[in-house]
Amino acid sequence: MPIRIPDTLPAFETLLNEGVRVMTETVAIRQDIRPLQIGLLNLMPNKIKTEVQMARLVGASPLQVELSLVRIGGHKAKNTSEDHLLSFYQTWDEIRHRKFDGFIITGAPIELLDYEEVSYWDEMRQIFDWTATNVHSTLNVCWGAMAAIYHFHGVPKHTLKEKAFGVYTHRNLKPASVYLNGFSDDFAIPVSRWTEVRRTDIEKQPSLEILMESTEMGPCLVREQACNRLYMFNHVEYDSTSLADEYFRDVNAGTPIKMPHNYFPHNDVELPPQNRWRSHAHLFFGNWINEIYQTTPYDLEEIGTDRD
């Protein structure tokens, strides 16, 4: 089954051209099945690019998925038009009465701020608590993962001496995990962050289980059985050119930045990078969607009722 998104969303044509099956809302309502309800809290400045990245992976599922775009209510986006936000997004206050089978919380370029210094931190704390009762499974990504694991467990983030930037080999630590079904023993994942969470801090929390890890970059994916939470600290969703875009942006701005590790062929920035993580990105999201489908209640209103 295809992903169900608004017919006029910019991502619609992009996904269609890539061969992703996309369903119009008109066609979707004729199918007598309940689509999985997936929410995307998009904290990234370039919201359209992130929409495409996430919708591409969610939409590869054989199940019908309805994607709802969500934004922080008290924060004004600088890089996305107000028309786009008003047309396709709802604030969290507007959807907080709803329940979701799955909910994705993205990263945000605010890693070097203390959490309490983030202008919308109070709202984020409310959203994290809300996911415990209104979401069957939450996937927290990069800053969203660091913020969530700090909120729920007090796991700190540590500032790095230089940006972790490039494509790094990761190990499959739990091959029997439903989220790593079909994964290789090792695989490449893009990394782009100024902070890290450390294994020693995570291991102090018995409810947390590390599923993926890099020798150089540390923990990548952590599972928490309670509330079916996942914490993904790196960017499996990135496009082939995402790291290049970040690199050339900083170079053109005169910001000190090292060439991304193991990314450009022969370390030649004139050569187009090869995507070595796409298949595992699809595999991971497919496993997540499948696990939601297998375990979520048919009646959405039952979500979270066993967590009171």
Coordinates of C-alpha atoms in Angstrom, one line a residue, residues 143-297:
W143 CA 18.8 16.1 18.6
G144 CA 15.2 14.7 19.1
A145 CA 16.8 11.5 20.4
M146 CA 19.3 13.2 22.7
A147 CA 16.5 15.5 24.1
A148 CA 14.1 12.6 24.6
I149 CA 16.7 10.3 26.3
Y150 CA 17.7 13.3 28.6
H151 CA 14.0 14.0 29.4
F152 CA 13.0 10.5 30.3
H153 CA 16.3 9.2 31.8
G154 CA 18.6 12.2 32.5
V155 CA 21.2 10.8 30.0
P156 CA 23.5 13.9 29.2
K157 CA 24.9 15.0 25.9
H158 CA 28.6 15.8 25.7
T159 CA 30.0 18.5 23.4
L160 CA 32.6 17.2 20.9
K161 CA 35.9 18.9 20.2
E162 CA 35.0 18.9 16.5
K163 CA 32.0 18.0 14.5
A164 CA 31.2 14.3 14.0
F165 CA 30.8 14.4 10.3
G166 CA 30.8 11.8 7.6
V167 CA 29.8 8.2 6.9
Y168 CA 30.8 5.7 9.5
T169 CA 30.7 1.9 9.8
H170 CA 28.2 0.7 12.5
R171 CA 27.8 -2.7 14.1
N172 CA 24.6 -4.7 14.5
L173 CA 24.7 -5.6 18.2
K174 CA 21.3 -7.3 18.4
P175 CA 20.7 -9.3 15.2
A176 CA 17.6 -10.9 16.8
S177 CA 15.9 -7.4 17.3
V178 CA 12.8 -6.9 15.3
Y179 CA 14.1 -3.5 14.3
L180 CA 17.3 -5.0 12.8
N181 CA 15.7 -7.9 10.9
G182 CA 17.6 -8.5 7.7
F183 CA 20.5 -6.1 8.7
S184 CA 24.1 -6.9 7.8
D185 CA 26.7 -7.4 10.6
D186 CA 28.0 -3.9 9.8
F187 CA 26.7 -1.1 7.6
A188 CA 27.3 2.6 6.8
I189 CA 25.3 5.4 8.3
P190 CA 25.8 9.2 7.9
V191 CA 26.7 11.2 11.1
S192 CA 26.4 15.0 11.5
R193 CA 26.4 16.4 15.0
W194 CA 28.4 18.4 17.5
T195 CA 27.4 16.4 20.6
E196 CA 27.2 12.8 21.6
V197 CA 25.6 10.5 24.2
R198 CA 28.0 7.9 25.7
R199 CA 27.6 4.2 26.3
T200 CA 28.6 4.5 29.9
D201 CA 25.7 6.9 30.6
I202 CA 23.2 4.7 28.7
E203 CA 24.3 1.6 30.5
K204 CA 23.3 3.1 33.8
Q205 CA 19.7 2.8 32.7
P206 CA 18.6 -0.8 32.8
S207 CA 15.5 -0.1 30.6
L208 CA 17.7 1.0 27.7
E209 CA 19.3 -1.4 25.1
I210 CA 21.9 -0.4 22.6
L211 CA 21.1 -2.0 19.2
M212 CA 23.6 -0.2 16.9
E213 CA 27.0 1.3 17.6
S214 CA 30.0 2.7 15.9
T215 CA 33.6 2.3 17.2
E216 CA 34.4 5.9 16.3
M217 CA 31.0 7.5 16.9
G218 CA 29.5 5.5 19.8
P219 CA 25.9 4.5 20.2
C220 CA 23.6 5.0 17.2
L221 CA 20.3 3.3 18.0
V222 CA 18.9 2.6 21.5
R223 CA 15.6 0.8 22.2
E224 CA 13.4 1.2 25.2
Q225 CA 10.7 -1.4 25.6
A226 CA 8.5 0.9 27.7
C227 CA 6.2 2.9 25.3
N228 CA 8.1 1.3 22.3
R229 CA 10.6 4.2 22.1
L230 CA 13.6 4.3 19.8
Y231 CA 16.4 6.7 20.0
M232 CA 18.4 7.1 16.7
F233 CA 21.3 9.5 17.1
N234 CA 22.5 9.5 13.5
H235 CA 21.0 10.2 10.1
V236 CA 19.9 7.1 8.3
E237 CA 17.3 9.1 6.5
Y238 CA 19.8 11.5 4.8
D239 CA 19.8 12.0 1.0
S240 CA 22.9 11.1 -1.0
T241 CA 23.9 14.8 -1.1
S242 CA 22.9 15.9 2.5
L243 CA 26.4 15.9 3.9
A244 CA 27.7 17.6 0.8
D245 CA 25.1 20.3 1.2
E246 CA 26.2 20.9 4.8
Y247 CA 29.9 20.9 3.8
F248 CA 29.6 23.4 1.0
R249 CA 27.2 25.6 3.0
D250 CA 29.9 25.9 5.7
V251 CA 32.7 26.3 3.2
N252 CA 30.9 29.1 1.4
A253 CA 30.1 30.8 4.7
G254 CA 33.7 30.7 5.8
T255 CA 32.8 28.4 8.7
P256 CA 35.7 26.0 9.6
I257 CA 34.6 22.5 8.6
K258 CA 36.5 19.3 7.8
M259 CA 35.7 17.2 4.7
P260 CA 33.1 14.6 5.7
H261 CA 34.8 11.3 6.6
N262 CA 34.5 8.4 4.1
Y263 CA 32.0 10.3 1.9
F264 CA 33.4 11.8 -1.3
P265 CA 35.1 9.2 -3.6
H266 CA 38.9 9.4 -3.2
N267 CA 38.2 12.5 -0.9
D268 CA 37.6 14.5 -4.1
V269 CA 34.8 17.0 -3.6
E270 CA 34.3 17.2 -7.3
L271 CA 33.1 13.6 -7.4
P272 CA 29.4 12.9 -6.5
P273 CA 29.1 10.9 -3.3
Q274 CA 27.8 7.3 -3.4
N275 CA 24.9 6.4 -1.2
R276 CA 25.9 3.3 0.9
W277 CA 23.1 3.5 3.5
R278 CA 19.9 3.7 1.4
S279 CA 19.0 0.0 1.7
H280 CA 19.5 -0.1 5.4
A281 CA 17.5 3.1 5.9
H282 CA 14.6 1.4 4.1
L283 CA 15.1 -1.8 6.0
F284 CA 15.1 0.0 9.4
F285 CA 11.9 2.1 8.6
G286 CA 10.2 -1.0 7.2
N287 CA 11.0 -3.0 10.3
W288 CA 9.7 -0.1 12.5
I289 CA 6.4 0.2 10.5
N290 CA 5.9 -3.5 10.5
E291 CA 6.4 -3.8 14.3
I292 CA 3.9 -1.0 14.8
Y293 CA 1.4 -2.8 12.5
Q294 CA 1.9 -6.1 14.4
T295 CA 1.4 -4.6 17.8
T296 CA -0.7 -1.5 17.7
P297 CA -4.4 -1.7 18.7

